[in-house]
Coordinates of C-alpha atoms and ligand atoms in Angstrom, one line a residue:
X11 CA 154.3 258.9 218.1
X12 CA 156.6 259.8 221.1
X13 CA 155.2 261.4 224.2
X14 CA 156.8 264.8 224.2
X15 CA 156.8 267.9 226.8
X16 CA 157.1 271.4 226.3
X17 CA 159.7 272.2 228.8
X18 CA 160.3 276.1 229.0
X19 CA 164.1 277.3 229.2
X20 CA 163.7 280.7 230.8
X21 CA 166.8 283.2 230.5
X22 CA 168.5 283.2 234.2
X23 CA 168.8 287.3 234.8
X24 CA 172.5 288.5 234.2
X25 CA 173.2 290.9 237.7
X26 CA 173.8 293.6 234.9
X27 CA 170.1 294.1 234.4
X28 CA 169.7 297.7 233.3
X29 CA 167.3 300.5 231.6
X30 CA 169.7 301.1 228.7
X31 CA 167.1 302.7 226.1
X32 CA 168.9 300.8 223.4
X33 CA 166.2 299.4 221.5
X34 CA 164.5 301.3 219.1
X35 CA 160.8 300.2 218.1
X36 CA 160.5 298.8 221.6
X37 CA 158.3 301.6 223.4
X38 CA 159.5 300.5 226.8
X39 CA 162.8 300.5 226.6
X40 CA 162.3 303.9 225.3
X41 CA 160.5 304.9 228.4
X42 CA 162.4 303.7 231.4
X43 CA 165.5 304.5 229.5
X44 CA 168.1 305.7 232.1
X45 CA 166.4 304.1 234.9
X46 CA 167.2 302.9 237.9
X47 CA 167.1 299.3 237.6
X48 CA 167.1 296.4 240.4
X49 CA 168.7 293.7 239.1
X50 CA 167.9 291.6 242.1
X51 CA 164.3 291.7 241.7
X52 CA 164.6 291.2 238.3
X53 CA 165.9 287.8 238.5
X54 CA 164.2 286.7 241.7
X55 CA 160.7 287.9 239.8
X56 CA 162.2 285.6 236.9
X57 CA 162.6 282.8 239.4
X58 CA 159.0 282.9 241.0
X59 CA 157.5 283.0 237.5
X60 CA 159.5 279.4 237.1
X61 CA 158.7 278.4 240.5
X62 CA 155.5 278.9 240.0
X63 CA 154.9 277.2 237.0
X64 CA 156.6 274.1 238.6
X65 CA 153.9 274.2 241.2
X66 CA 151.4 274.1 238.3
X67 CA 153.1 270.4 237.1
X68 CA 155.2 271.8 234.1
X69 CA 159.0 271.2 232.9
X70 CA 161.0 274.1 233.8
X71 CA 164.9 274.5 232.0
X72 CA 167.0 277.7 232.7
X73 CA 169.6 279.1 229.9
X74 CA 172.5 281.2 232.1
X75 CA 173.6 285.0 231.4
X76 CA 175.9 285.6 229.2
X77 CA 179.4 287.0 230.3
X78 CA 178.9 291.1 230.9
X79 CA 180.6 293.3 230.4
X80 CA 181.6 291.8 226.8
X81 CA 184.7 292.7 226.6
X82 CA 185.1 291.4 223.0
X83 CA 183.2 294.3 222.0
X84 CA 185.0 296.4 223.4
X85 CA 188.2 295.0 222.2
X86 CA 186.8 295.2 218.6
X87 CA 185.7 299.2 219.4
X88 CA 189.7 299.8 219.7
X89 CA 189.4 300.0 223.5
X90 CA 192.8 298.7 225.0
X91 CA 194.7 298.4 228.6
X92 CA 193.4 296.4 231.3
X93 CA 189.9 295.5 231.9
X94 CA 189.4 298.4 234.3
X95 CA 191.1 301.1 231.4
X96 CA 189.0 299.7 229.3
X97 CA 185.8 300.0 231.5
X98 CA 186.9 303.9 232.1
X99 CA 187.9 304.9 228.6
X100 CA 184.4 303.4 227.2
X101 CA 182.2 305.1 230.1
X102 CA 184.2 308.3 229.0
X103 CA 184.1 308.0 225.4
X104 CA 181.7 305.6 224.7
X105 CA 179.0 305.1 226.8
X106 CA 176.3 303.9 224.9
X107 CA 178.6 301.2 223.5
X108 CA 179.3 300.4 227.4
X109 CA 175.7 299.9 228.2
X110 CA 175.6 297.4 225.0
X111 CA 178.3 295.6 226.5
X112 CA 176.8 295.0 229.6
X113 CA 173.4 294.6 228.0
X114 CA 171.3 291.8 230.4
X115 CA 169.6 291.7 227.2
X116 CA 169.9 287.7 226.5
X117 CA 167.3 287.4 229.9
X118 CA 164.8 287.2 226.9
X119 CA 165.7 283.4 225.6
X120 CA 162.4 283.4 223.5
X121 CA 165.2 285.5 221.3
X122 CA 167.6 283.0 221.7
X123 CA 167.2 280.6 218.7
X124 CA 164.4 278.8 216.8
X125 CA 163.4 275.5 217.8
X126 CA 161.9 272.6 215.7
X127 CA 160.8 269.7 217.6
X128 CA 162.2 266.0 216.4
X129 CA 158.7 264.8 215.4
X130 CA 158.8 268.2 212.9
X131 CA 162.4 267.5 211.0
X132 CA 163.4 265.2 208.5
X133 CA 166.5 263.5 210.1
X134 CA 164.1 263.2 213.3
X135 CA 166.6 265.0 215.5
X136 CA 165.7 268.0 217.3
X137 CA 166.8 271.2 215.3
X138 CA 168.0 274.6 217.3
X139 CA 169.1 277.7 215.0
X140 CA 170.6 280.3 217.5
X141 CA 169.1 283.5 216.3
X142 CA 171.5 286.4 214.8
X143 CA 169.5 289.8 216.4
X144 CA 171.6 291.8 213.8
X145 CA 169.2 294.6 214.0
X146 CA 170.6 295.7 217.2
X147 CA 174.6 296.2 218.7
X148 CA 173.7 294.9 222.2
X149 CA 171.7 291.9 221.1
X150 CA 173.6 290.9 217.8
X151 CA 176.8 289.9 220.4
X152 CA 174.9 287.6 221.9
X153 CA 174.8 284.7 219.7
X154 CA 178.6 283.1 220.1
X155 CA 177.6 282.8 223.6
X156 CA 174.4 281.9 223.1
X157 CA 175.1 278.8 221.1
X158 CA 178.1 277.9 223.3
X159 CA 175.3 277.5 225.8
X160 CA 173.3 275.4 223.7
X161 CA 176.3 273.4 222.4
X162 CA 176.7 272.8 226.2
X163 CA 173.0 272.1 227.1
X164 CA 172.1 269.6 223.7
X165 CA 175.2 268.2 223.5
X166 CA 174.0 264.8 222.2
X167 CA 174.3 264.9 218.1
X168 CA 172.4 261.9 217.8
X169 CA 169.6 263.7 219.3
X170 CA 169.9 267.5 218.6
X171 CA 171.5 269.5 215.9
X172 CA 172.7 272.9 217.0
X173 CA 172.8 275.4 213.8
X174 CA 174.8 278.9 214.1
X175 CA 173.5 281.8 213.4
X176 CA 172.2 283.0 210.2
X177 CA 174.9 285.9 208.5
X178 CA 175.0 288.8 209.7
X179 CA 173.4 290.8 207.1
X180 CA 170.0 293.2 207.4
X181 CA 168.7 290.3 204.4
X182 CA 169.2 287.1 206.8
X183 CA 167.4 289.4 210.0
X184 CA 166.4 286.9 212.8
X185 CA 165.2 287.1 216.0
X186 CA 164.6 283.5 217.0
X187 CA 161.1 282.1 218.4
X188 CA 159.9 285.6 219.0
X189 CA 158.8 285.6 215.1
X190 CA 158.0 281.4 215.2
X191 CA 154.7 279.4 216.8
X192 CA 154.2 275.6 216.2
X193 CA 150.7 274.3 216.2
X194 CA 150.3 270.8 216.8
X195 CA 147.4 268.0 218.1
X196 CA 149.8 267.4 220.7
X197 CA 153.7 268.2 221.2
X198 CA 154.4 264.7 220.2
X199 CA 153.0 264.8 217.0
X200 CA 154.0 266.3 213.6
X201 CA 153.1 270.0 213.9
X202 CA 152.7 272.9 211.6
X203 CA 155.4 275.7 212.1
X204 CA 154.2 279.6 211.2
X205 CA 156.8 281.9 210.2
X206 CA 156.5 285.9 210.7
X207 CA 158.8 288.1 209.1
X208 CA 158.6 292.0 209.1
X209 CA 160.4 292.5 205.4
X210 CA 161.6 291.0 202.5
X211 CA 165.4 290.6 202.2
X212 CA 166.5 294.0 200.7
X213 CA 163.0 295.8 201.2
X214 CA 163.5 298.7 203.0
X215 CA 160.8 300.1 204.7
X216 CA 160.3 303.3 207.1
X217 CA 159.1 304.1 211.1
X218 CA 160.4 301.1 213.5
X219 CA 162.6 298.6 211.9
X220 CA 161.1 295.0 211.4
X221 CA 163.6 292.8 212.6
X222 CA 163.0 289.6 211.1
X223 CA 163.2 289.1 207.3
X224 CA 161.0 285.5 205.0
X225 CA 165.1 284.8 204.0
X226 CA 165.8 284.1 207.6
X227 CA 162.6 282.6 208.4
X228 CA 162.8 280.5 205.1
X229 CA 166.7 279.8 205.6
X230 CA 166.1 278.3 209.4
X231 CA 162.8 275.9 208.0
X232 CA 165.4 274.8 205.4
X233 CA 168.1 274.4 208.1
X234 CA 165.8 272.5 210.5
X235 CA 164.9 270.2 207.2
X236 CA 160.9 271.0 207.7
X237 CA 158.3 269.9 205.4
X238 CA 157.3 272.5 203.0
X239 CA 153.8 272.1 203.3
X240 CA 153.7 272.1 206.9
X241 CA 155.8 275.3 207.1
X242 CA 153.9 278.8 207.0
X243 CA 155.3 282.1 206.2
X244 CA 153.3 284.8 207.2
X245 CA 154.0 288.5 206.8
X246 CA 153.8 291.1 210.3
X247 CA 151.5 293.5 209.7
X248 CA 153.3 297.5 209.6
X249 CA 150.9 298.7 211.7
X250 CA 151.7 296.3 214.6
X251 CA 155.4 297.2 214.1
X252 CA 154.7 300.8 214.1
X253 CA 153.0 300.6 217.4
X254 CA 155.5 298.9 218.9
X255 CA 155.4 295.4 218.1
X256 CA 159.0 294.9 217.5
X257 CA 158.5 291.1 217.3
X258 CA 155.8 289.0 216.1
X259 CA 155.2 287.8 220.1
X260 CA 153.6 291.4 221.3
X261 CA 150.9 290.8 219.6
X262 CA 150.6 287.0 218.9
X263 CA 151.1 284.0 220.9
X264 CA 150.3 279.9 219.7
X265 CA 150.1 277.0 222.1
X266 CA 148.8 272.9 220.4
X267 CA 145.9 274.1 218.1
X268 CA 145.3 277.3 219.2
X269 CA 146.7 280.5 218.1
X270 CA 145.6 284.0 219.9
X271 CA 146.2 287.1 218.4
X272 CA 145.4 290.8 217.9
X273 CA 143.3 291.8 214.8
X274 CA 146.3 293.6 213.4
X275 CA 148.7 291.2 214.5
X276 CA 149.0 289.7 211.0
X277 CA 149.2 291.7 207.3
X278 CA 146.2 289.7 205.6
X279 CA 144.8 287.7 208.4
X280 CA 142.4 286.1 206.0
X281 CA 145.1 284.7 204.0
X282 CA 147.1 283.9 207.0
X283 CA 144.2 281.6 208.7
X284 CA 143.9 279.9 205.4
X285 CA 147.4 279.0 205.3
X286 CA 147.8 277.6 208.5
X287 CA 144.1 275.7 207.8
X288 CA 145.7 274.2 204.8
X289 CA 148.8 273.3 206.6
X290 CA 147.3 271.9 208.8
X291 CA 144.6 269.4 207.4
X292 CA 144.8 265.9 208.4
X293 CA 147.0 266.8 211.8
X294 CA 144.5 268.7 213.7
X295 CA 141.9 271.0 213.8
X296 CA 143.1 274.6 213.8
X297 CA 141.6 277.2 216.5
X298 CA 141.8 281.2 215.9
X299 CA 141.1 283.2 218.6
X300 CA 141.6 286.9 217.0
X301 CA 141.0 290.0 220.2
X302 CA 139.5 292.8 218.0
X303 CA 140.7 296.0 218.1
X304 CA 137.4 297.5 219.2
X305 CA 137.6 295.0 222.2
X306 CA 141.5 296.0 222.6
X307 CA 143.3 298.8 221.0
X308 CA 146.3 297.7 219.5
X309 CA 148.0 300.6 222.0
X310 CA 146.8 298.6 225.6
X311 CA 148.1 295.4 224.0
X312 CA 150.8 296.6 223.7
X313 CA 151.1 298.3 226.7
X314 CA 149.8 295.8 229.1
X315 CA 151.8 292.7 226.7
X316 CA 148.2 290.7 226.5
X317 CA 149.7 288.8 223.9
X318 CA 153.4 288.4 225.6
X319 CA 152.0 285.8 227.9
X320 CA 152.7 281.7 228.1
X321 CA 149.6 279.9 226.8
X322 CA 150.3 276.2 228.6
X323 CA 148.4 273.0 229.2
X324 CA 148.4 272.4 232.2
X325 CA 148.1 269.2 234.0
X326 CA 144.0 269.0 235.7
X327 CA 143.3 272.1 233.0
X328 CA 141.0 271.2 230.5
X329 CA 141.6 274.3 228.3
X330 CA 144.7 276.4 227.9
X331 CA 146.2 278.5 230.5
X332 CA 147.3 282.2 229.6
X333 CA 150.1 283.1 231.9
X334 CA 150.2 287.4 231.5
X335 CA 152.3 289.8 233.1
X336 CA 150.7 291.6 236.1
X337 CA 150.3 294.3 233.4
X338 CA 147.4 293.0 231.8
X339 CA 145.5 292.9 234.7
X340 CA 146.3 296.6 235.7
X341 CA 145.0 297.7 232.0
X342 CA 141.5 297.9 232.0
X343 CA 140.3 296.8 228.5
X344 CA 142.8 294.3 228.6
X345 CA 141.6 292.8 232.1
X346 CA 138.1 292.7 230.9
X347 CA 138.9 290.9 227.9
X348 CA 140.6 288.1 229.9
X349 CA 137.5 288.0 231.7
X350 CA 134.9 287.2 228.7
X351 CA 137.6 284.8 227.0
X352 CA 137.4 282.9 230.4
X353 CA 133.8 282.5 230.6
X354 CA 133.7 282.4 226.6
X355 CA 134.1 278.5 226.7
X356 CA 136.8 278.6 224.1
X357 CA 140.0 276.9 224.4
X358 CA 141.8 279.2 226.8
X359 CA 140.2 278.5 230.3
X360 CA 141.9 280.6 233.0
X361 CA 144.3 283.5 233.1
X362 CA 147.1 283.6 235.6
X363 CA 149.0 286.8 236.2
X364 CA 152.7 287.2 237.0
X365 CA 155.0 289.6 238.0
X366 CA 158.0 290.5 235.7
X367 CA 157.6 294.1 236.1
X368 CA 161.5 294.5 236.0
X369 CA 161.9 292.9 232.8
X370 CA 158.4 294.3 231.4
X371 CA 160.5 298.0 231.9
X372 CA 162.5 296.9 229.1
X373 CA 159.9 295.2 227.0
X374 CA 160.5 291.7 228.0
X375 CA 157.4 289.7 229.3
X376 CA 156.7 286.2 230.5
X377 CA 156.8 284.9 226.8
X378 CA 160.1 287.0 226.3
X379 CA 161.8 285.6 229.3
X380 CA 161.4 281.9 228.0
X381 CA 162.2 279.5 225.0
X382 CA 160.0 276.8 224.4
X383 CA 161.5 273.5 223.5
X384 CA 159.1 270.5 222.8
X385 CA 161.1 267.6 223.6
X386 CA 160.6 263.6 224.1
X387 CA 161.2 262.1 227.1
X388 CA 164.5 260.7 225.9
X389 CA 165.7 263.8 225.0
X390 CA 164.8 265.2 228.3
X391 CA 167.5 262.6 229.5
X392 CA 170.1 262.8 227.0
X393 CA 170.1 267.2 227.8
X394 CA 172.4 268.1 230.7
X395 CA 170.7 267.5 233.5
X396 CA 172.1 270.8 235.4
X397 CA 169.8 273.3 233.8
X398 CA 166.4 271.3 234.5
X399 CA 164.7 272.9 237.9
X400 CA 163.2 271.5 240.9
X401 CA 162.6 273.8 243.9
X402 CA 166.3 273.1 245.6
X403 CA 167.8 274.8 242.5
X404 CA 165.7 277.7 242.3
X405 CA 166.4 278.2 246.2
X406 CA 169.9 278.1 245.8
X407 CA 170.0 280.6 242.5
X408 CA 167.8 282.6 244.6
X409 CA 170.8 282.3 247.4
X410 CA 173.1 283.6 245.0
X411 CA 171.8 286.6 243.5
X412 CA 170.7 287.7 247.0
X413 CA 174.1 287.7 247.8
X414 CA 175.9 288.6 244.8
X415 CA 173.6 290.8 242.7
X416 CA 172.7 295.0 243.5
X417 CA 169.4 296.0 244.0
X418 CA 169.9 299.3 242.5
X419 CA 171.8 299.8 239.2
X420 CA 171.7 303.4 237.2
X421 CA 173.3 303.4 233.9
X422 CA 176.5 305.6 235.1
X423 CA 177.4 302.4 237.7
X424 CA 178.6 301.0 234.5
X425 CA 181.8 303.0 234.8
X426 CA 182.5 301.6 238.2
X427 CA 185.6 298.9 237.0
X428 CA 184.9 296.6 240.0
X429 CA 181.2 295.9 239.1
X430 CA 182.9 294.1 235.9
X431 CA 184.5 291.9 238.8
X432 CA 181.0 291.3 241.0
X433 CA 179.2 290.5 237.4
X434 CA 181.9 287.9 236.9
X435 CA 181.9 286.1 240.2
X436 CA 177.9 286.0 239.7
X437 CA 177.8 284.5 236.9
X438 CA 180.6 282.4 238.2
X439 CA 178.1 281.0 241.5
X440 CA 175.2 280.4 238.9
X441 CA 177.0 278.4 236.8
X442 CA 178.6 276.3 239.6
X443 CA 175.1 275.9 240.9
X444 CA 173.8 274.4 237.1
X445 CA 177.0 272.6 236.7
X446 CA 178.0 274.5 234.0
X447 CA 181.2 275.4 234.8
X448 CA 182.7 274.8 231.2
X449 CA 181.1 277.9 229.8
X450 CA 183.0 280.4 232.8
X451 CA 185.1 282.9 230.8
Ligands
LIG530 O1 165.1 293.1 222.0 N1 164.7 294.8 225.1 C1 164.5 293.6 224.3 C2 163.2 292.9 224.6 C3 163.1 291.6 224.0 C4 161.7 291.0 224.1 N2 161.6 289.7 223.5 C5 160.5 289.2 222.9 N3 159.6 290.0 222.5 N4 160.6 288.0 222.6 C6 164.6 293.9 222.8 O2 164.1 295.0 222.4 C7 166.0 296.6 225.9 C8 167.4 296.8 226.5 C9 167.7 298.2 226.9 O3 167.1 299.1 226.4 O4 168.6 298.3 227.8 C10 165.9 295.3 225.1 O5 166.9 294.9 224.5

């Protein structure tokens, strides 16, 4: 067995960051829709999460913003002219379709792709699938990018195999390592990989869509060459969707043995705990920890994101640390609950709160804002080295979006043609500063 870290790739926040109120199912987006946004905060509250987490010993990777406005999209919405006729003519005749094209939206990397460690895949390599997001316009044009990204990040094919996105069809529906956990002993050792899908390819079903479908789920296990009997496929339950889980992460989050989750997080919990038991017999010994719904109605955790939070071991922690949004503390049932799971002796130990509060506006949390990718120390080496933080780099990101990014942005500012410029030379700085200049438009 290798040694292997969990090093968490958080999504670098795009100067576009806005309250579009383009995702339906997602309550918050719904509720700060229109907004005034401050994209500055956003990313500097995205920075001090990582900087924090530094402080606490861990592995911290970044992902960059994807070129905004896309004009691709536009392009392909019969929008022509320069880039600055184009901006107008889509603010005046299209503006929701502008606010997709500017979405921010791929801040939230644990949407990104799904990730199967090397010790988890038959060819031993480590497997990425970027993730489709057909379900909606302003996240579905992410994943070119995305995967140029990765292509430029895990460039090594000896080491990691970068897959493309599923088809994009409602029956191949994916949403990345939102709907994915991997249980494990340790991260070094062969895990067990849960699946959670909302549908069945072709179902359709009614209230908030389910975004993730068991072909997608199944189709990436296959991709990643996973063992079948280590793989479980576990269906969302409707009620969590219908409250406003809109992935599998709102109400569910997994970390080594232990998985922590809402009673109604799951369809048949019952037959979901036995799966994963079975799955994971002779690896290691599986640990539930299920909030009731009497102890937390599924509304506050949703609400507060208890669930949306990074469960980590920490170095000099002897049980897991949950790592919530500042939410979850300002939510009473929520707040008490994290109390009595601390003193409760069982294998989450401490609860640290963080502030994402801009991205929380739009339904992202501190589990949204990252992707987790459990890799061995020679893979750490063989990734580019650009996009792996130490306190230097987050001081000079921090340098740049003071200087280049607003601190106020209302949907309408999207018709301004020259804010297409400042979003370019942004992303332009960032990338200089993570040595990715390769992926400037
Ligand atoms: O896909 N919000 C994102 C939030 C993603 C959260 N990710 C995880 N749960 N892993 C979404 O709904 C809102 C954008 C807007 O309305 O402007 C948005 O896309």
């Amino acid at each position: 067995m290798n040694v292997a870290h969990e090093v968490n790739f958080d999504g670098l926040i795009g100067p576009s960051h806005n309250y579009g109120g383009l995702s339906d199912g997602n309550l918050a987006s719904a509720a700060n829709s229109g907004d005034i946004a401050n994209p500055r905060e956003a990313a500097l509250q995205g920075l001090e999460k990582m900087r924090m987490l530094m402080g606490h010993g861990l592995i911290q990777g970044v992902l960059p913003p994807l070129p905004r406005p896309n004009f691709d999209l536009l392009v392909s919405a019969g929008f022509r002219g320069t880039d600055a006729q184009i901006i107008e003519a889509a603010a005046k005749t299209a503006p929701r379709l502008l606010k997709a094209a500017y979405s921010a939206s791929s801040m939230w990397t644990a949407n990104a792709a799904t990730v199967s460690p090397s010790a988890d895949t038959d060819d031993g390599r480590l497997h990425l699938t970027t993730a489709n997001l057909s379900t909606m316009l302003h996240r579905a044009q992410e994943h070119p990018d995305t995967t140029a990204s990765l292509v430029s990040i895990f460039a090594d094919d000896e080491k990691f195999a970068i897959h493309g996105a599923l088809p994009m069809n409602p029956d191949f529906s994916d949403e990345g390592a939102a709907n994915h956990v991997r249980l494990c002993g340790s991260h070094g050792e062969k895990g067990v990989e849960l699946f959670v899908f909302g549908r069945e390819a072709g179902e359709s079903t009614t209230g908030f869509p389910a975004r993730q479908t068991r072909l997608a789920s199944e189709s990436v296990a296959r991709a990643h060459g996973l063992k079948s009997d280590r793989s479980v496929f576990v269906r969302q339950s409707r009620a969590a969707i219908d409250a406003g889980a809109f992935h599998n992460d709102v109400v569910s989050v997994g970390a080594l043995d232990t998985l922590f989750f809402h009673e109604l997080a799951f369809e048949d919990t019952d037959a979901a705990m036995e799966a994963i038991r079975k799955a994971s017999a002779g690896l290691f010994e599986f640990q539930p920890v299920m909030v009731p719904l009497a102890d937390v109605p599924i509304e506050d955790a949703i609400r507060a994101y208890l669930f949306n939070s990074q469960l980590l071991k920490m170095p000099g922690e002897d049980r897991l640390v949950l790592v919530a949004p500042t939410e979850t503390e300002d939510t009473e049932s929520t707040r008490a609950y994290c109390e009595r799971l601390v003193d409760s002796n069982g294998p989450i130990g401490k609860v640290i709160y963080a502030d994402v509060r801009q991205s929380m506006r739009n339904g992202g949390g501190p589990a949204c804002l990252r992707l987790r990718v459990v890799m061995t120390e020679d893979e750490i080496d063989a990734c580019h080295q650009g996009v792996l933080m130490d306190d230097e780099t987050i001081d000079e990101l921090q340098g740049v979006v003071r200087k280049t990014y607003r601190d106020r942005l209302a949907p309408s500012d999207l018709a301004d043609p020259d804010f297409a410029d400042e979003c370019r030379e942004a992303r332009e700085a960032l990338l200089s500063v993570l040595d990715l200049e390769g992926l400037c438009w």
